[in-house]
Coordinates of C-alpha atoms in Angstrom, one line a residue:
X1 CA 80.3 -3.4 28.2
X2 CA 77.0 -5.2 28.7
X3 CA 75.3 -2.0 29.9
X4 CA 76.6 -0.1 26.8
X5 CA 75.3 -2.9 24.5
X6 CA 71.9 -2.8 26.1
X7 CA 71.8 1.0 25.8
X8 CA 72.7 0.8 22.1
X9 CA 69.9 -1.8 21.5
X10 CA 67.4 0.4 23.4
X11 CA 68.3 3.4 21.3
X12 CA 68.0 1.5 18.1
X13 CA 64.7 0.1 19.2
X14 CA 63.4 3.6 20.0
X15 CA 64.7 4.9 16.7
X16 CA 62.9 2.1 14.9
X17 CA 59.6 2.6 16.8
X18 CA 59.8 6.3 16.0
X19 CA 59.9 5.7 12.2
X20 CA 57.2 3.0 12.5
X21 CA 54.9 5.4 14.3
X22 CA 55.7 8.1 11.8
X23 CA 54.8 5.8 9.0
X24 CA 51.6 4.6 10.6
X25 CA 50.6 8.2 11.3
X26 CA 51.3 9.2 7.7
X27 CA 49.3 6.2 6.4
X28 CA 46.4 6.9 8.8
X29 CA 46.4 10.6 7.8
X30 CA 45.4 9.7 4.2
X31 CA 41.6 10.4 3.8
X32 CA 39.4 7.4 3.3
X33 CA 38.2 8.2 -0.3
X34 CA 41.6 9.6 -1.5
X35 CA 43.5 12.7 -0.8
X36 CA 44.1 14.2 -4.3
X37 CA 42.2 17.5 -4.6
X38 CA 42.1 19.7 -7.7
X39 CA 41.2 23.3 -6.8
X40 CA 40.3 25.2 -9.9
X41 CA 41.1 28.8 -9.0
X42 CA 42.2 31.7 -11.2
X43 CA 44.9 33.7 -9.4
X44 CA 47.1 33.6 -6.4
X45 CA 45.2 36.4 -4.9
X46 CA 42.1 34.3 -4.9
X47 CA 43.8 31.4 -3.2
X48 CA 45.0 33.9 -0.5
X49 CA 41.4 34.9 0.1
X50 CA 40.5 31.3 0.9
X51 CA 43.7 30.3 2.5
X52 CA 42.1 29.2 5.8
X53 CA 39.8 26.8 4.0
X54 CA 42.6 25.4 1.8
X55 CA 45.0 25.0 4.7
X56 CA 42.4 23.2 6.7
X57 CA 42.1 20.7 3.9
X58 CA 45.9 20.2 3.8
X59 CA 46.0 19.8 7.5
X60 CA 43.5 16.9 7.2
X61 CA 45.8 15.0 4.9
X62 CA 44.6 16.3 1.5
X63 CA 47.1 17.0 -1.3
X64 CA 45.6 20.2 -2.7
X65 CA 46.8 21.4 -6.1
X66 CA 45.7 24.8 -7.5
X67 CA 45.2 25.1 -11.2
X68 CA 43.7 27.8 -13.4
X69 CA 40.5 27.0 -15.3
X70 CA 41.9 27.6 -18.8
X71 CA 45.1 25.5 -18.4
X72 CA 45.7 23.5 -21.6
X73 CA 47.1 20.4 -19.8
X74 CA 44.4 20.3 -17.2
X75 CA 42.6 16.9 -17.3
X76 CA 40.5 14.8 -14.9
X77 CA 41.4 11.5 -16.5
X78 CA 44.4 9.6 -17.7
X79 CA 44.1 6.3 -19.5
X80 CA 40.5 6.0 -18.6
X81 CA 41.1 6.5 -14.8
X82 CA 40.5 9.6 -12.8
X83 CA 43.6 11.6 -11.9
X84 CA 42.0 13.3 -8.9
X85 CA 39.8 12.1 -6.1
X86 CA 38.0 15.4 -5.5
X87 CA 37.5 18.7 -7.4
X88 CA 36.7 22.1 -6.1
X89 CA 35.4 24.6 -8.6
X90 CA 35.8 28.3 -7.6
X91 CA 33.9 30.8 -9.8
X92 CA 36.1 31.8 -12.8
X93 CA 37.1 35.3 -13.8
X94 CA 36.1 34.6 -17.4
X95 CA 32.9 33.3 -19.0
X96 CA 33.6 29.6 -18.2
X97 CA 35.9 26.8 -17.5
X98 CA 38.2 25.1 -20.0
X99 CA 37.4 22.0 -22.1
X100 CA 38.5 19.7 -19.3
X101 CA 35.6 20.7 -17.1
X102 CA 32.6 20.2 -19.3
X103 CA 29.4 18.9 -17.6
X104 CA 29.8 15.6 -19.4
X105 CA 33.3 15.1 -18.1
X106 CA 32.3 16.1 -14.6
X107 CA 29.5 13.6 -14.7
X108 CA 31.9 11.0 -16.0
X109 CA 34.2 11.9 -13.1
X110 CA 31.4 11.2 -10.6
X111 CA 30.7 7.9 -12.3
X112 CA 34.2 6.8 -11.5
X113 CA 33.6 7.8 -7.8
X114 CA 35.0 11.3 -7.8
X115 CA 33.4 14.1 -5.6
X116 CA 32.8 17.7 -6.8
X117 CA 32.4 20.9 -4.7
X118 CA 31.0 23.8 -6.7
X119 CA 31.3 27.3 -5.4
X120 CA 29.4 30.1 -7.3
X121 CA 28.8 33.8 -7.1
X122 CA 25.9 35.9 -8.5
X123 CA 28.2 37.6 -11.0
X124 CA 30.0 34.4 -12.2
X125 CA 27.9 31.3 -12.9
X126 CA 29.4 29.8 -16.1
X127 CA 27.3 27.9 -18.6
X128 CA 29.0 24.6 -17.7
X129 CA 27.7 24.9 -14.1
X130 CA 24.2 25.8 -15.3
X131 CA 24.1 22.8 -17.7
X132 CA 25.4 20.5 -14.9
X133 CA 22.8 21.9 -12.5
X134 CA 20.0 21.2 -15.1
X135 CA 21.3 17.6 -15.3
X136 CA 20.9 17.4 -11.5
X137 CA 17.5 19.1 -11.5
X138 CA 18.7 22.2 -9.8
X139 CA 17.5 25.6 -10.8
X140 CA 20.0 28.4 -10.8
X141 CA 19.0 32.1 -11.0
X142 CA 20.1 34.4 -13.9
X143 CA 23.3 36.3 -13.7
X144 CA 23.5 39.2 -11.2
X145 CA 20.5 37.9 -9.2
X146 CA 21.2 38.1 -5.5
X147 CA 19.5 36.9 -2.3
X148 CA 18.5 39.5 0.3
X149 CA 16.7 39.4 3.6
X150 CA 15.4 42.5 5.3
X151 CA 14.8 40.8 8.6
X152 CA 17.8 38.4 8.9
X153 CA 20.7 40.5 7.8
X154 CA 24.0 41.6 9.2
X155 CA 23.9 45.1 10.7
X156 CA 27.7 45.3 11.2
X157 CA 28.5 45.2 7.5
X158 CA 26.1 48.0 6.9
X159 CA 25.1 46.9 3.5
X160 CA 22.2 48.9 2.2
X161 CA 20.8 46.0 0.1
X162 CA 20.9 43.7 3.1
X163 CA 22.6 41.1 0.9
X164 CA 24.7 39.7 3.8
X165 CA 22.0 37.5 5.2
X166 CA 22.3 35.4 8.4
X167 CA 20.9 31.9 8.3
X168 CA 20.7 29.7 11.4
X169 CA 22.8 26.5 11.2
X170 CA 20.6 23.4 11.1
X171 CA 19.5 22.3 14.5
X172 CA 20.5 19.0 16.0
X173 CA 17.8 16.4 15.3
X174 CA 17.9 12.9 16.6
X175 CA 15.4 11.8 13.9
X176 CA 17.8 12.1 10.9
X177 CA 21.4 11.7 10.0
X178 CA 22.6 15.3 10.0
X179 CA 26.3 16.1 9.7
X180 CA 25.8 19.9 9.3
X181 CA 24.0 20.7 12.6
X182 CA 25.3 22.8 15.4
X183 CA 24.1 25.1 18.2
X184 CA 20.7 26.7 17.8
X185 CA 22.2 30.2 17.9
X186 CA 25.0 29.6 15.4
X187 CA 24.8 32.0 12.5
X188 CA 26.1 31.5 9.0
X189 CA 26.8 34.5 6.9
X190 CA 25.8 34.2 3.2
X191 CA 26.3 36.6 0.4
X192 CA 25.3 35.2 -3.0
X193 CA 22.3 33.7 -4.7
X194 CA 19.9 30.9 -3.7
X195 CA 18.7 28.1 -5.9
X196 CA 15.8 25.8 -6.2
X197 CA 15.6 22.0 -6.1
X198 CA 13.5 19.8 -8.3
X199 CA 11.9 16.5 -7.4
X200 CA 15.0 14.4 -7.9
X201 CA 15.2 11.6 -5.2
X202 CA 19.0 12.0 -5.0
X203 CA 19.0 15.7 -4.1
X204 CA 19.3 16.8 -0.4
X205 CA 19.3 20.3 1.0
X206 CA 22.2 21.3 3.3
X207 CA 21.3 24.9 4.2
X208 CA 17.9 26.4 3.6
X209 CA 17.2 30.1 3.2
X210 CA 15.3 31.9 5.9
X211 CA 11.5 32.4 5.4
X212 CA 11.9 36.1 4.7
X213 CA 14.7 35.9 2.1
X214 CA 14.1 36.3 -1.6
X215 CA 16.2 36.5 -4.8
X216 CA 15.8 39.3 -7.3
X217 CA 17.7 41.1 -10.1
X218 CA 20.2 43.5 -8.5
X219 CA 20.3 45.7 -11.6
X220 CA 16.6 46.4 -11.6
X221 CA 15.8 46.7 -7.9
X222 CA 12.3 48.2 -8.1
X223 CA 10.9 46.1 -10.8
X224 CA 12.0 42.7 -9.5
X225 CA 11.7 43.3 -5.8
X226 CA 7.9 43.0 -6.1
X227 CA 8.2 39.9 -8.3
X228 CA 11.2 37.9 -7.0
X229 CA 12.7 35.0 -8.8
X230 CA 12.3 32.7 -5.7
X231 CA 11.5 33.4 -2.0
X232 CA 11.3 31.8 1.4
X233 CA 12.2 28.2 2.3
X234 CA 11.7 27.1 -1.3
X235 CA 15.2 28.4 -1.8
X236 CA 18.3 26.5 -0.9
X237 CA 21.6 28.2 -0.1
X238 CA 23.7 24.9 -0.1
X239 CA 22.5 21.7 -1.7
X240 CA 24.0 18.3 -2.6
X241 CA 23.4 15.3 -4.8
X242 CA 24.5 11.8 -3.8
X243 CA 24.7 9.5 -6.8
X244 CA 23.7 5.9 -6.7
X245 CA 27.4 4.9 -6.6
X246 CA 27.7 7.2 -3.5
X247 CA 29.7 9.9 -5.3
X248 CA 28.8 13.4 -4.1
X249 CA 28.3 16.8 -5.8
X250 CA 27.7 19.9 -3.6
X251 CA 26.5 23.2 -4.9
X252 CA 27.1 26.4 -2.8
X253 CA 25.5 29.6 -3.8
X254 CA 28.1 31.8 -2.2
X255 CA 31.9 31.5 -2.6
X256 CA 32.2 34.2 0.1
X257 CA 31.0 31.7 2.7
X258 CA 34.4 30.0 2.3
X259 CA 36.5 33.1 2.5
X260 CA 38.8 34.2 5.3
X261 CA 36.6 37.4 5.7
X262 CA 33.5 35.4 6.5
X263 CA 35.4 32.9 8.6
X264 CA 36.6 35.7 10.9
X265 CA 33.5 38.0 10.5
X266 CA 31.5 39.1 13.5
X267 CA 27.8 39.6 12.7
X268 CA 24.8 40.9 14.5
X269 CA 21.1 40.5 13.7
X270 CA 18.7 43.4 14.0
X271 CA 17.6 43.7 17.6
X272 CA 20.5 41.8 18.9
X273 CA 22.5 43.2 21.8
X274 CA 26.0 42.3 20.7
X275 CA 27.8 40.9 17.7
X276 CA 29.0 37.2 17.5
X277 CA 31.4 35.3 15.4
X278 CA 30.0 33.4 12.5
X279 CA 29.9 29.6 12.3
X280 CA 31.1 29.7 8.7
X281 CA 34.4 28.0 9.4
X282 CA 32.9 25.0 11.1
X283 CA 30.0 24.7 8.7
X284 CA 32.2 24.9 5.6
X285 CA 34.5 22.4 7.1
X286 CA 31.5 20.0 7.6
X287 CA 30.3 20.6 4.0
X288 CA 33.8 19.8 2.6
X289 CA 34.1 16.8 4.9
X290 CA 30.8 15.3 3.8
X291 CA 31.4 16.0 0.1
X292 CA 34.9 14.4 0.2
X293 CA 33.7 11.3 2.1
X294 CA 34.9 12.0 5.6
X295 CA 31.4 11.8 7.0
X296 CA 28.3 9.8 6.3
X297 CA 30.3 6.7 4.9
X298 CA 28.7 3.5 6.2
X299 CA 30.4 0.2 5.7
X300 CA 29.1 -3.4 6.0
X301 CA 31.7 -5.4 7.8
X302 CA 29.9 -8.8 7.8
X303 CA 26.6 -10.5 7.2
X304 CA 25.6 -13.8 8.9
X305 CA 22.4 -15.9 8.7
X306 CA 22.0 -19.3 10.4
X307 CA 19.4 -21.6 12.1
X308 CA 18.3 -20.1 15.4
X309 CA 17.8 -23.3 17.4
X310 CA 20.9 -25.3 16.4
X311 CA 24.1 -24.1 18.2
X312 CA 26.4 -25.9 15.7
X313 CA 24.5 -24.8 12.6
X314 CA 26.6 -23.7 9.6
X315 CA 26.8 -20.0 8.9
X316 CA 25.5 -18.6 5.7
X317 CA 24.1 -21.9 4.2
X318 CA 22.8 -21.9 0.7
X319 CA 19.6 -23.8 1.6
X320 CA 16.9 -23.7 4.2
X321 CA 13.7 -25.7 4.8
X322 CA 10.3 -24.2 5.1
X323 CA 9.3 -23.3 8.7
X324 CA 12.9 -23.1 9.9
X325 CA 13.7 -20.6 12.6
X326 CA 16.4 -18.3 11.1
X327 CA 18.6 -15.5 12.7
X328 CA 20.1 -12.7 10.5
X329 CA 23.0 -10.4 11.6
X330 CA 24.6 -7.5 9.9
X331 CA 27.6 -5.5 11.3
X332 CA 27.8 -1.8 10.3
X333 CA 30.5 0.9 10.9
X334 CA 30.4 4.6 10.1
X335 CA 33.4 6.7 9.2
X336 CA 33.9 9.9 11.2
X337 CA 36.8 12.1 9.9
X338 CA 39.6 9.8 10.7
X339 CA 38.2 6.6 12.3
X340 CA 35.5 4.1 12.2
X341 CA 32.8 4.3 14.8
X342 CA 29.6 2.2 15.6
X343 CA 26.7 3.0 13.3
X344 CA 23.6 4.4 15.0
X345 CA 20.1 4.5 13.6
X346 CA 18.3 7.7 14.5
X347 CA 15.4 7.5 16.9
X348 CA 12.1 7.1 15.0
X349 CA 13.9 5.4 12.1
X350 CA 14.3 1.6 11.5
X351 CA 16.9 -0.6 9.8
X352 CA 14.9 -3.4 8.2
X353 CA 15.4 -6.8 6.7
X354 CA 13.3 -8.0 3.8
X355 CA 12.9 -11.7 3.1
X356 CA 11.7 -11.6 -0.5
X357 CA 10.9 -13.8 -3.4
X358 CA 9.3 -11.5 -6.0
X359 CA 7.8 -9.4 -3.3
X360 CA 8.8 -9.2 0.4
X361 CA 7.2 -12.1 2.4
X362 CA 8.6 -10.5 5.6
X363 CA 9.8 -7.0 6.5
X364 CA 11.1 -7.1 10.0
X365 CA 13.2 -4.6 12.0
X366 CA 16.9 -5.1 12.7
X367 CA 17.7 -4.2 16.3
X368 CA 21.2 -3.5 17.7
X369 CA 22.3 -6.6 19.7
X370 CA 26.0 -5.7 20.4
X371 CA 28.4 -2.8 20.0
X372 CA 32.2 -2.9 19.7
X373 CA 34.6 0.0 19.6
X374 CA 34.0 0.5 15.9
X375 CA 30.9 -1.4 14.8
X376 CA 27.3 -2.2 15.7
X377 CA 25.7 -5.6 15.1
X378 CA 22.0 -5.6 14.2
X379 CA 20.0 -8.8 14.6
X380 CA 16.6 -10.2 14.0
X381 CA 15.0 -13.7 14.0
X382 CA 11.9 -15.1 12.1
X383 CA 10.3 -18.3 10.8
X384 CA 10.7 -19.0 7.1
X385 CA 7.2 -19.1 5.4
X386 CA 5.5 -22.2 4.2
X387 CA 6.6 -21.6 0.6
X388 CA 9.4 -23.2 -1.3
X389 CA 11.5 -21.4 -3.9
X390 CA 14.5 -19.0 -4.2
X391 CA 14.3 -16.3 -1.6
X392 CA 16.7 -13.4 -0.7
X393 CA 17.8 -11.7 2.5
X394 CA 17.9 -8.0 1.6
X395 CA 18.9 -4.9 3.6
X396 CA 17.9 -1.8 1.7
X397 CA 18.6 1.3 3.8
X398 CA 18.7 4.6 1.9
X399 CA 18.6 7.8 3.8
X400 CA 19.8 11.4 3.1
X401 CA 23.3 12.3 4.0
X402 CA 24.7 8.7 4.3
X403 CA 25.9 6.2 1.7
X404 CA 23.3 3.8 0.5
X405 CA 23.2 0.3 2.0
X406 CA 21.8 -2.3 -0.4
X407 CA 22.9 -5.9 0.4
X408 CA 21.2 -8.9 -1.1
X409 CA 21.9 -12.6 -0.5
X410 CA 19.9 -15.4 -2.2
X411 CA 19.1 -18.8 -0.6
X412 CA 17.0 -21.8 -1.6
X413 CA 14.0 -22.8 0.5
X414 CA 12.9 -26.5 0.1
X415 CA 10.0 -28.6 1.2
X416 CA 10.1 -31.2 4.0
X417 CA 11.9 -34.4 3.1
X418 CA 9.9 -37.6 3.3
X419 CA 11.4 -38.5 6.6
X420 CA 11.0 -34.9 8.1
X421 CA 7.2 -34.8 8.2
X422 CA 5.6 -34.9 11.7
X423 CA 4.4 -38.4 12.5
X424 CA 0.6 -38.8 12.8
X425 CA 0.7 -39.7 16.5
X426 CA 2.4 -36.4 17.2
X427 CA -0.6 -34.6 15.9
X428 CA -3.4 -34.3 18.5
X429 CA -6.0 -33.7 15.8
X430 CA -5.3 -37.1 14.4
X431 CA -5.9 -39.0 17.6
X432 CA -9.7 -39.4 16.9
X433 CA -9.0 -41.0 13.6
X434 CA -6.3 -43.2 15.0
X435 CA -8.7 -44.3 17.7
X436 CA -11.4 -45.0 15.1
X437 CA -9.0 -47.2 13.2
X438 CA -7.9 -49.0 16.3
X439 CA -11.5 -49.7 17.3
X440 CA -12.3 -51.0 13.9
X441 CA -9.3 -53.4 13.9
X442 CA -10.0 -54.6 17.4
X443 CA -13.7 -55.1 16.5
X444 CA -12.8 -57.1 13.4
X445 CA -10.3 -59.3 15.2
X446 CA -12.9 -59.9 18.0
X447 CA -15.5 -60.9 15.4
X448 CA -13.2 -63.3 13.7
X449 CA -12.2 -64.8 17.0
X450 CA -15.8 -65.4 18.0
X451 CA -16.6 -66.8 14.6
X452 CA -13.7 -69.2 14.6
X453 CA -14.0 -70.5 18.1
X454 CA -17.8 -70.7 18.3
X455 CA -18.9 -74.4 17.8
X456 CA -21.9 -75.0 15.5
X457 CA -25.2 -76.3 17.1
X458 CA -25.5 -80.2 17.3
X459 CA -28.2 -81.8 15.1
X460 CA -31.0 -83.6 17.1
X461 CA -31.5 -87.4 16.4
X462 CA -35.2 -88.3 16.4
X463 CA -37.1 -91.8 16.4
X464 CA -39.0 -92.5 13.2
X465 CA -42.6 -93.5 13.9
X466 CA -44.2 -96.3 11.8
X467 CA -47.8 -97.3 11.5

């Protein structure tokens, strides 16, 4: 009886643990920045062409809903809040998108923290996308302009125009945060139109065109081949903009890059001995992961500042004294697909702390002091300057491809109190003056003693002579 009871309890416990683990896995599968994805695509046939890309999103925990561009009830907002966390815009069959996807509404969507992935094709760049690109300082080519390369093209597809160009995936660089890099010989097949970037500080290139590529009008080959719209590395194939609130907009010049055909395609460069499979699937996965906040998200876990030479000093006080020795610590984590990992600063770069009033008095490097399973602690120590007032600890780290870190904490710096000044006998330079005062006092006391204890001379008594 007892054994049967124990067996029943064990089975119930196992059943309960199963559902607990199932719930935990379901919760952990939800993407960090939200899983509601609106994919604006025209027909079921189109969704089948990109089924591998869409199924990969669903497999990573996203709830992808396909909607046509002209749907009357389509909306990005409800009661002033965004209905979706991310939007994917496939090129429309018609002239443009519906009234729910105007550039103003897309920008408003990003102001609320939404992310947008825009896929274009040379024959279908709606005016809404062009206007949005102008707002972002991105130059798009006219309709039916295509990018070709007569040196880096696919020989297997046998396209006479050489419009299936092969771009090398960005190489791994330890000097920058790069979430799109891969092996040096990875090839990405691209069929579309490149674009140019302005001088906007928030724009970042993700995939640059080869040096021998150029964009021209496909309808007038001879006339525009000698005067291309853009050429070389000034063209970008995939670009992105990260707003100041860390919302992301990515513009891709080729919707075919995300198709099943290009995912499974085998390509071969001129002069190569054998074909190889494209890296489109991995690269497009990285582009979507970065756009939707699965990569490049940096979180500040904690910030501490305290007196360096006092073991029991309070943490994060509101006031310091001039010439105090202070230690500052900041703990950072980085999100990688489904977990938090320690944040690493690339070699050659530096995470810095500014101690500012109106301008920085100090700008010192923050160095990693300890690392846990999911965070890195960066530390520095310095002496507060001989200047009283309201100062601020500030960490302002803004680099491409990662969320911006801008933390600022104000403190008051006071003068010495009347009983905190160094005594004069502790200052070696004052010993001469102290000795002079002592000699003067001792001399005065000696003089007074001699004067008081010295008896006056006795008067002589003489005999008066008479005649």
